[in-house]
PDB file of C-alpha atoms in Angstrom:
ATOM      1  CA  MET A   1     -50.511   5.005 -17.090  1.00 57.00           C
ATOM      2  CA  PHE A   2     -49.324   8.427 -15.966  1.00 72.00           C
ATOM      3  CA  PRO A   3     -50.696   8.138 -12.391  1.00 77.00           C
ATOM      4  CA  VAL A   4     -49.080   4.712 -12.032  1.00 72.00           C
ATOM      5  CA  ALA A   5     -45.698   6.067 -13.191  1.00 72.00           C
ATOM      6  CA  ARG A   6     -45.982   9.006 -10.805  1.00 74.00           C
ATOM      7  CA  ALA A   7     -46.776   6.669  -7.885  1.00 70.00           C
ATOM      8  CA  ALA A   8     -43.831   4.424  -8.766  1.00 69.00           C
ATOM      9  CA  GLN A   9     -41.495   7.421  -8.971  1.00 72.00           C
ATOM     10  CA  SER A  10     -42.743   8.694  -5.620  1.00 72.00           C
ATOM     11  CA  LEU A  11     -42.249   5.274  -4.058  1.00 65.00           C
ATOM     12  CA  VAL A  12     -38.675   5.024  -5.394  1.00 70.00           C
ATOM     13  CA  ALA A  13     -37.834   8.546  -4.227  1.00 74.00           C
ATOM     14  CA  ARG A  14     -39.245   7.830  -0.768  1.00 75.00           C
ATOM     15  CA  SER A  15     -37.231   4.616  -0.419  1.00 77.00           C
ATOM     16  CA  ILE A  16     -34.043   6.440  -1.463  1.00 78.00           C
ATOM     17  CA  GLN A  17     -34.720   9.159   1.112  1.00 76.00           C
ATOM     18  CA  GLN A  18     -35.354   6.574   3.837  1.00 76.00           C
ATOM     19  CA  THR A  19     -32.116   4.775   2.977  1.00 77.00           C
ATOM     20  CA  ALA A  20     -30.155   8.021   3.100  1.00 73.00           C
ATOM     21  CA  VAL A  21     -31.635   8.966   6.475  1.00 72.00           C
ATOM     22  CA  ARG A  22     -30.962   5.488   7.871  1.00 69.00           C
ATOM     23  CA  GLN A  23     -27.326   5.602   6.755  1.00 65.00           C
ATOM     24  CA  ALA A  24     -26.828   9.152   8.034  1.00 64.00           C
ATOM     25  CA  HIS A  25     -28.006   8.209  11.528  1.00 65.00           C
ATOM     26  CA  ARG A  26     -26.013   4.994  11.698  1.00 65.00           C
ATOM     27  CA  LYS A  27     -22.904   5.216  13.832  1.00 68.00           C
ATOM     28  CA  HIS A  28     -19.708   4.911  11.808  1.00 73.00           C
ATOM     29  CA  GLU A  29     -17.727   1.845  12.807  1.00 81.00           C
ATOM     30  CA  PRO A  30     -13.988   2.233  12.233  1.00 82.00           C
ATOM     31  CA  THR A  31     -12.473  -0.187   9.760  1.00 86.00           C
ATOM     32  CA  PHE A  32      -9.133  -1.931  10.066  1.00 85.00           C
ATOM     33  CA  HIS A  33      -7.473   0.911   8.176  1.00 85.00           C
ATOM     34  CA  ASP A  34      -9.061   3.515  10.429  1.00 86.00           C
ATOM     35  CA  LYS A  35      -7.779   1.717  13.517  1.00 89.00           C
ATOM     36  CA  TYR A  36      -4.342   0.475  12.460  1.00 90.00           C
ATOM     37  CA  GLY A  37      -3.452   2.174   9.167  1.00 91.00           C
ATOM     38  CA  THR A  38      -0.856   4.611  10.492  1.00 92.00           C
ATOM     39  CA  THR A  39       0.668   2.021  12.826  1.00 93.00           C
ATOM     40  CA  VAL A  40       1.071  -0.523  10.036  1.00 94.00           C
ATOM     41  CA  LEU A  41       2.569   2.119   7.743  1.00 94.00           C
ATOM     42  CA  LEU A  42       5.119   3.226  10.355  1.00 96.00           C
ATOM     43  CA  ALA A  43       6.007  -0.374  11.258  1.00 97.00           C
ATOM     44  CA  GLY A  44       6.587  -1.190   7.596  1.00 96.00           C
ATOM     45  CA  ALA A  45       8.786   1.873   7.184  1.00 96.00           C
ATOM     46  CA  ALA A  46      10.809   0.872  10.264  1.00 97.00           C
ATOM     47  CA  VAL A  47      11.340  -2.687   9.018  1.00 98.00           C
ATOM     48  CA  PHE A  48      12.264  -1.416   5.557  1.00 97.00           C
ATOM     49  CA  SER A  49      14.797   1.014   7.024  1.00 96.00           C
ATOM     50  CA  ALA A  50      16.259  -1.588   9.366  1.00 96.00           C
ATOM     51  CA  VAL A  51      16.750  -4.180   6.639  1.00 95.00           C
ATOM     52  CA  TRP A  52      18.348  -1.766   4.181  1.00 93.00           C
ATOM     53  CA  GLY A  53      20.437  -0.227   6.962  1.00 91.00           C
ATOM     54  CA  TYR A  54      21.818  -3.677   7.708  1.00 89.00           C
ATOM     55  CA  VAL A  55      22.413  -4.458   4.051  1.00 86.00           C
ATOM     56  CA  LEU A  56      24.221  -1.203   3.368  1.00 83.00           C
ATOM     57  CA  THR A  57      26.417  -1.261   6.470  1.00 85.00           C
ATOM     58  CA  GLN A  58      27.153  -4.889   7.325  1.00 84.00           C
ATOM     59  CA  LEU A  59      27.544  -6.736   4.074  1.00 78.00           C
ATOM     60  CA  LYS A  60      30.850  -6.601   2.285  1.00 71.00           C
ATOM     61  CA  VAL A  61      29.768  -4.813  -0.851  1.00 65.00           C
ATOM     62  CA  GLU A  62      32.285  -3.357  -3.260  1.00 66.00           C
ATOM     63  CA  TRP A  63      30.735  -0.054  -4.264  1.00 67.00           C
ATOM     64  CA  GLY A  64      33.303   0.880  -6.912  1.00 66.00           C
ATOM     65  CA  PHE A  65      32.160  -0.259 -10.319  1.00 69.00           C
ATOM     66  CA  SER A  66      35.510   0.195 -12.075  1.00 66.00           C
ATOM     67  CA  PRO A  67      37.719  -2.906 -12.195  1.00 65.00           C
ATOM     68  CA  THR A  68      40.897  -0.816 -12.439  1.00 67.00           C
ATOM     69  CA  GLY A  69      43.342  -1.922  -9.752  1.00 65.00           C
ATOM     70  CA  ARG A  70      41.295  -4.940  -8.726  1.00 66.00           C
ATOM     71  CA  ILE A  71      42.097  -7.205 -11.619  1.00 68.00           C
ATOM     72  CA  THR A  72      45.692  -8.369 -11.847  1.00 71.00           C
ATOM     73  CA  PRO A  73      46.876 -10.154 -14.955  1.00 70.00           C
ATOM     74  CA  THR A  74      47.900 -13.764 -14.538  1.00 76.00           C
ATOM     75  CA  GLU A  75      50.990 -15.285 -16.044  1.00 82.00           C
ATOM     76  CA  TRP A  76      50.527 -16.882 -19.413  1.00 80.00           C
ATOM     77  CA  ARG A  77      50.910 -20.625 -19.291  1.00 77.00           C
ATOM     78  CA  GLU A  78      52.234 -22.424 -22.371  1.00 70.00           C
TER      79      GLU A  78
END
């Protein structure tokens, strides 16, 4: 049984080595993230900034959280 186990181990080791060599010599193809990752990130940051810039400057938002001076008492009706 020992020679059979040694042959099997040798065969497995050889196939692993062949796979490693095959992958090392294969040309790396760029993925979507390699090609467009930075562009998509910068475009997202620009859209984010534009939307929040509009929201913070164009909408009529009352930034004071205290109601003092904004609430006037109404006359009591009987």
